[in-house]
CSV table of C-alpha atoms in Angstrom, one decimal:
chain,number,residue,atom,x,y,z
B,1,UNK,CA,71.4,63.7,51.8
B,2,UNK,CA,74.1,61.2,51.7
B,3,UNK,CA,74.2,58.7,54.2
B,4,UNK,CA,77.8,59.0,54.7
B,5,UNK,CA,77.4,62.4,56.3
B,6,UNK,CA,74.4,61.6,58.7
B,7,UNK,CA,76.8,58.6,59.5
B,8,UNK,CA,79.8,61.1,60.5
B,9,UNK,CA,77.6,63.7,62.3
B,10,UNK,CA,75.7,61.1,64.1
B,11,UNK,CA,78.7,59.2,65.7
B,12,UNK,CA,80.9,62.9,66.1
B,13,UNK,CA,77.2,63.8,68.0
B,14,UNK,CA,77.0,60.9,70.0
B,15,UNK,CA,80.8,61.3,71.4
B,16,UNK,CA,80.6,64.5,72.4
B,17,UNK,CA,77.3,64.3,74.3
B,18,UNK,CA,79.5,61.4,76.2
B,19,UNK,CA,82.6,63.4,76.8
B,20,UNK,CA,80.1,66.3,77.9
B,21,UNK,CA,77.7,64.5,79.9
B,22,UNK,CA,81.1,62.7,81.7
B,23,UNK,CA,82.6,66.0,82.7
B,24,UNK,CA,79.3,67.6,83.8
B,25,UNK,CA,78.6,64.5,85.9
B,26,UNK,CA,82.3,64.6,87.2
B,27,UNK,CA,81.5,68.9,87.7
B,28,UNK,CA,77.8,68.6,89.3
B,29,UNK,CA,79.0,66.0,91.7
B,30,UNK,CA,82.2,68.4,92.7
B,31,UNK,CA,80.0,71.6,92.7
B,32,UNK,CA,77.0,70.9,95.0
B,33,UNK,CA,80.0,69.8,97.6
B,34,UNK,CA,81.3,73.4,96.6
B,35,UNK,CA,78.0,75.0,97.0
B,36,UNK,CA,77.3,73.7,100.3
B,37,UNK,CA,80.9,75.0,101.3
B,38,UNK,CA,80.5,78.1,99.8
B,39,UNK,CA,76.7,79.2,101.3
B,40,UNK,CA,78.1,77.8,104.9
B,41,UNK,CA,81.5,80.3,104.2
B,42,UNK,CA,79.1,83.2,102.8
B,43,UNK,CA,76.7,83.1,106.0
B,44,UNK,CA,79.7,82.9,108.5
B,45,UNK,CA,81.1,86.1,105.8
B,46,UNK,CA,78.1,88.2,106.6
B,47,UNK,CA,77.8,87.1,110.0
B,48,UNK,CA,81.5,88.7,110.5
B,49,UNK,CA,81.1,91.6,108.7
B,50,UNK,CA,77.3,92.6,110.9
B,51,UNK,CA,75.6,92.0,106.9
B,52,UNK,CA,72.9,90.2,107.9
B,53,UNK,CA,71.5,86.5,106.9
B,54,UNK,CA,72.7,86.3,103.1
B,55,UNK,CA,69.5,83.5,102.7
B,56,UNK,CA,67.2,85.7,104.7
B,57,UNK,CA,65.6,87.3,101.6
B,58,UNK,CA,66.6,86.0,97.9
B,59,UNK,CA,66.0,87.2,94.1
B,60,UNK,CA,64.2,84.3,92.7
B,61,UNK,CA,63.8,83.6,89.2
B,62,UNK,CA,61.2,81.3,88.2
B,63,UNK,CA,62.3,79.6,85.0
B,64,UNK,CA,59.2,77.6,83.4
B,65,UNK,CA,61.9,75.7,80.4
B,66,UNK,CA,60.1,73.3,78.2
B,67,UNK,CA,62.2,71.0,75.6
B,68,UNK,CA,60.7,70.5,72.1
B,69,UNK,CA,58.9,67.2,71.9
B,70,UNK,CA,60.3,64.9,69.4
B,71,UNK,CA,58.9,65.7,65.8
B,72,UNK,CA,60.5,63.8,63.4
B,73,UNK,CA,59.1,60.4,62.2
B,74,UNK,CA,62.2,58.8,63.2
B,75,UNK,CA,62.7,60.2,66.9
B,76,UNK,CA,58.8,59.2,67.8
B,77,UNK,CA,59.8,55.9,66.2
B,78,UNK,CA,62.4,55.5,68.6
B,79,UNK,CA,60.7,56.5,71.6
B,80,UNK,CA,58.2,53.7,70.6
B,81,UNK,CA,60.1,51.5,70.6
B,82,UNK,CA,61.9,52.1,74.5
B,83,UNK,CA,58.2,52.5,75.6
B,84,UNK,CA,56.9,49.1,74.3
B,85,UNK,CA,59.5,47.5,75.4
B,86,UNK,CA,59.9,48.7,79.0
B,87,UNK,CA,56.1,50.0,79.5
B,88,UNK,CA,55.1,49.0,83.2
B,89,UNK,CA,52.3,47.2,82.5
B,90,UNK,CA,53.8,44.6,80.0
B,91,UNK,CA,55.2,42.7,83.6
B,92,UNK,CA,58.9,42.4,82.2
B,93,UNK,CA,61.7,40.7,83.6
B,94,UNK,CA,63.6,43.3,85.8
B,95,UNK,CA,60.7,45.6,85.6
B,96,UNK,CA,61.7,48.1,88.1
B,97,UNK,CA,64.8,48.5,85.9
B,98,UNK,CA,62.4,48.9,83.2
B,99,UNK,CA,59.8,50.9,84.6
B,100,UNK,CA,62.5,53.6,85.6
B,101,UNK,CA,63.9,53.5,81.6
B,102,UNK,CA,60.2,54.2,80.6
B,103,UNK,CA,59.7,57.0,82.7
B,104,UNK,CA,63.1,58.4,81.8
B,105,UNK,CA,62.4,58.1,78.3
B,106,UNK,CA,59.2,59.7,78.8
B,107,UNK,CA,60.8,63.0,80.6
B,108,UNK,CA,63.3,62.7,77.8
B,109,UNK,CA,60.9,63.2,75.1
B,110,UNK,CA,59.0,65.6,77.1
B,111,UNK,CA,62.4,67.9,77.7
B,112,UNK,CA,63.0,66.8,73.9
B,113,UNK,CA,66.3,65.6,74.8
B,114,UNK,CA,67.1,62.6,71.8
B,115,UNK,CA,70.8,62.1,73.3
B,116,UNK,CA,69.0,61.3,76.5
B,117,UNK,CA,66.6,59.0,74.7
B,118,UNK,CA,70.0,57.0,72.6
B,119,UNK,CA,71.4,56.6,75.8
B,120,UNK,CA,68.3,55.7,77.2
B,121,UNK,CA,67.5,53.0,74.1
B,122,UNK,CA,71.1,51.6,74.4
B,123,UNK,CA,70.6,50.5,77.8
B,124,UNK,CA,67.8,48.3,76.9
B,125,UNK,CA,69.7,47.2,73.9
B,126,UNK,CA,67.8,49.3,70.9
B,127,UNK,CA,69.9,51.3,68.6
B,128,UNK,CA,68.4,54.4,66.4
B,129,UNK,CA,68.4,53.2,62.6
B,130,UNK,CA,71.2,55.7,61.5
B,131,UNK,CA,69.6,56.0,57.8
B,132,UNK,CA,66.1,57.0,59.3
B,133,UNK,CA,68.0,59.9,61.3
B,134,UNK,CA,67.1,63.5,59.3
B,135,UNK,CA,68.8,66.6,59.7
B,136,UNK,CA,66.0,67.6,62.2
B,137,UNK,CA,67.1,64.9,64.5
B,138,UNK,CA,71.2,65.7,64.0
B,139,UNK,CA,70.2,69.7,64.8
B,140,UNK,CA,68.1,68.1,68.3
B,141,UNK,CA,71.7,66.2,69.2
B,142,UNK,CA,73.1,68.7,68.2
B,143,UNK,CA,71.2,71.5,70.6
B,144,UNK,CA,70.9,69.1,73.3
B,145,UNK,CA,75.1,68.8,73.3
B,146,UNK,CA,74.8,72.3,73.5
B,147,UNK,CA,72.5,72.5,76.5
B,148,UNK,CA,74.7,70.7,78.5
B,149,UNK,CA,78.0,72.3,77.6
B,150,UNK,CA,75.9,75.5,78.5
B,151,UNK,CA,75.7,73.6,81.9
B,152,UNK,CA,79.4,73.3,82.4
B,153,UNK,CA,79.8,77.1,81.4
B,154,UNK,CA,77.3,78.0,83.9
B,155,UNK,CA,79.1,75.7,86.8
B,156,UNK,CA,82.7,77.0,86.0
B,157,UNK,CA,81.5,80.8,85.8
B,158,UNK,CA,79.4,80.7,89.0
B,159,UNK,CA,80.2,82.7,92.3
B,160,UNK,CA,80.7,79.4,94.0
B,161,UNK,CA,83.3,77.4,91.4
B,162,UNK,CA,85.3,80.9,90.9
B,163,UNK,CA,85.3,81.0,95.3
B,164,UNK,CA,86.4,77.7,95.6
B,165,UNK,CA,89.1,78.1,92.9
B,166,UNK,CA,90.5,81.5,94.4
B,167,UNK,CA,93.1,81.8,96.7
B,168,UNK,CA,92.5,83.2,100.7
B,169,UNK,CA,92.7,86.2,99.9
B,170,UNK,CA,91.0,86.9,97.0
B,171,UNK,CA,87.7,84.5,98.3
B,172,UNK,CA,86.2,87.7,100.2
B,173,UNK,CA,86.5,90.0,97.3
B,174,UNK,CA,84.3,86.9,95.6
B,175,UNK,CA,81.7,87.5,98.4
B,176,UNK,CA,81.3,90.7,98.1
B,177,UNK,CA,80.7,90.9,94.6
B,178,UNK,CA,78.2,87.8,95.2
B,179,UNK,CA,76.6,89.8,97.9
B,180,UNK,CA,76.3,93.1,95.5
B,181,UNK,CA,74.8,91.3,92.7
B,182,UNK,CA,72.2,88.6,94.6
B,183,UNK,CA,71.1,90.7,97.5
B,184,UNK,CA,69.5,94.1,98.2
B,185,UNK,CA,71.1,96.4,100.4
C-alpha cells in the first residue's frame, strides 16, 4: 500500500477525532447541566400531574462493552513505548503526570481506543511511525471516530437535549413521551 495514502488517511483520521472529541467535550459538559435540569423538571412534572416518583422504579440496561485490544504489531509498539516511558515504577520526573498517562494508556488499549492512545503518546512527546500504521490500525481510528460521533448522536437525540431545546410548550409533550417509553404504568 502506498505510503502516500496511509499518510492522507492518517492525518484526515486524526483531525476528525479532534474536531469530534472537541464538540462532544463541549456537548457532555452542556448535557449533564441539562440532565440535572431536566430529571429535577421531570420529578416536579409527575409530582404535578399525581404520576408518581419518575426515579422510584427504572428500566435498567446493563451494557457489559469491551473495546478490541490493539492487534497490530505497530499499535502494541506504540503502547510500549507510552508505558516504558511513563510506567510508575521507573520514578520519573513529574511522575503523577506520568503515572495518570500510563494508566490512561492502559484503559485505552484495554477499550482498544488508538486515537486515545495518539493523543495519549503526543502528550508525552511520542509520535506513531506513520509508515508502520497498517490498514488494521486506519480501520481502529477509523471505528473509534465513529464511536464518538455515535456519542454526539446519542446526546442530541436524547429526551433531555430535545427538552432543553423545545420551547414551553412543547417541553411537557417531551415528558410524556419520556415517561411512556422509560416507565411502566
Amino acid at each position: 500500500m502506498p505510503s502516500e495514502y496511509k499518510t492522507k488517511q492518517y492525518y484526515k483520521l486524526r483531525r476528525q477525532w479532534k474536531e469530534c472529541k472537541t464538540e462532544y467535550s463541549d456537548l457532555k459538559f452542556i448535557f449533564d447541566k441539562i440532565c440535572i435540569e431536566f430529571s429535577s423538571q421531570l420529578s416536579a412534572y409527575c409530582v404535578r400531574n399525581d404520576l408518581g416518583d419518575p426515579f422510584a422504579k427504572t428500566n435498567k440496561s446493563s451494557q457489559n462493552v469491551r473495546g478490541e485490544e490493539f492487534t497490530t504489531s505497530s499499535s502494541k509498539s506504540f503502547f510500549r513505548k507510552i508505558v516504558t516511558s511513563t510506567h510508575p515504577d521507573k520514578g520519573l520526573k513529574d511522575a503523577e503526570k506520568k503515572e495518570k498517562i500510563y494508566h490512561q494508556a492502559t484503559a485505552a488499549k484495554k477499550d482498544g481506543n488508538l486515537q486515545r492512545l495518539y493523543d495519549l503518546g503526543k502528550a508525552v512527546s511520542i509520535s506513531p511511525d506513520i509508515d508502520a500504521i497498517t490498514l488494521k490500525d486506519l480501520d481502529l481510528l477509523e471505528h473509534n471516530t465513529n464511536e464518538i460521533k455515535d456519542k454526539i448522536f446519542k446526546i442530541k437525540n436524547s429526551y433531555a437535549w430535545i427538552w432543553f431545546s423545545s420551547n414551553n410548550n412543547k417541553r411537557d409533550g417531551v415528558f410524556l413521551s419520556f415517561i411512556e417509553s422509560h416507565f411502566d404504568k
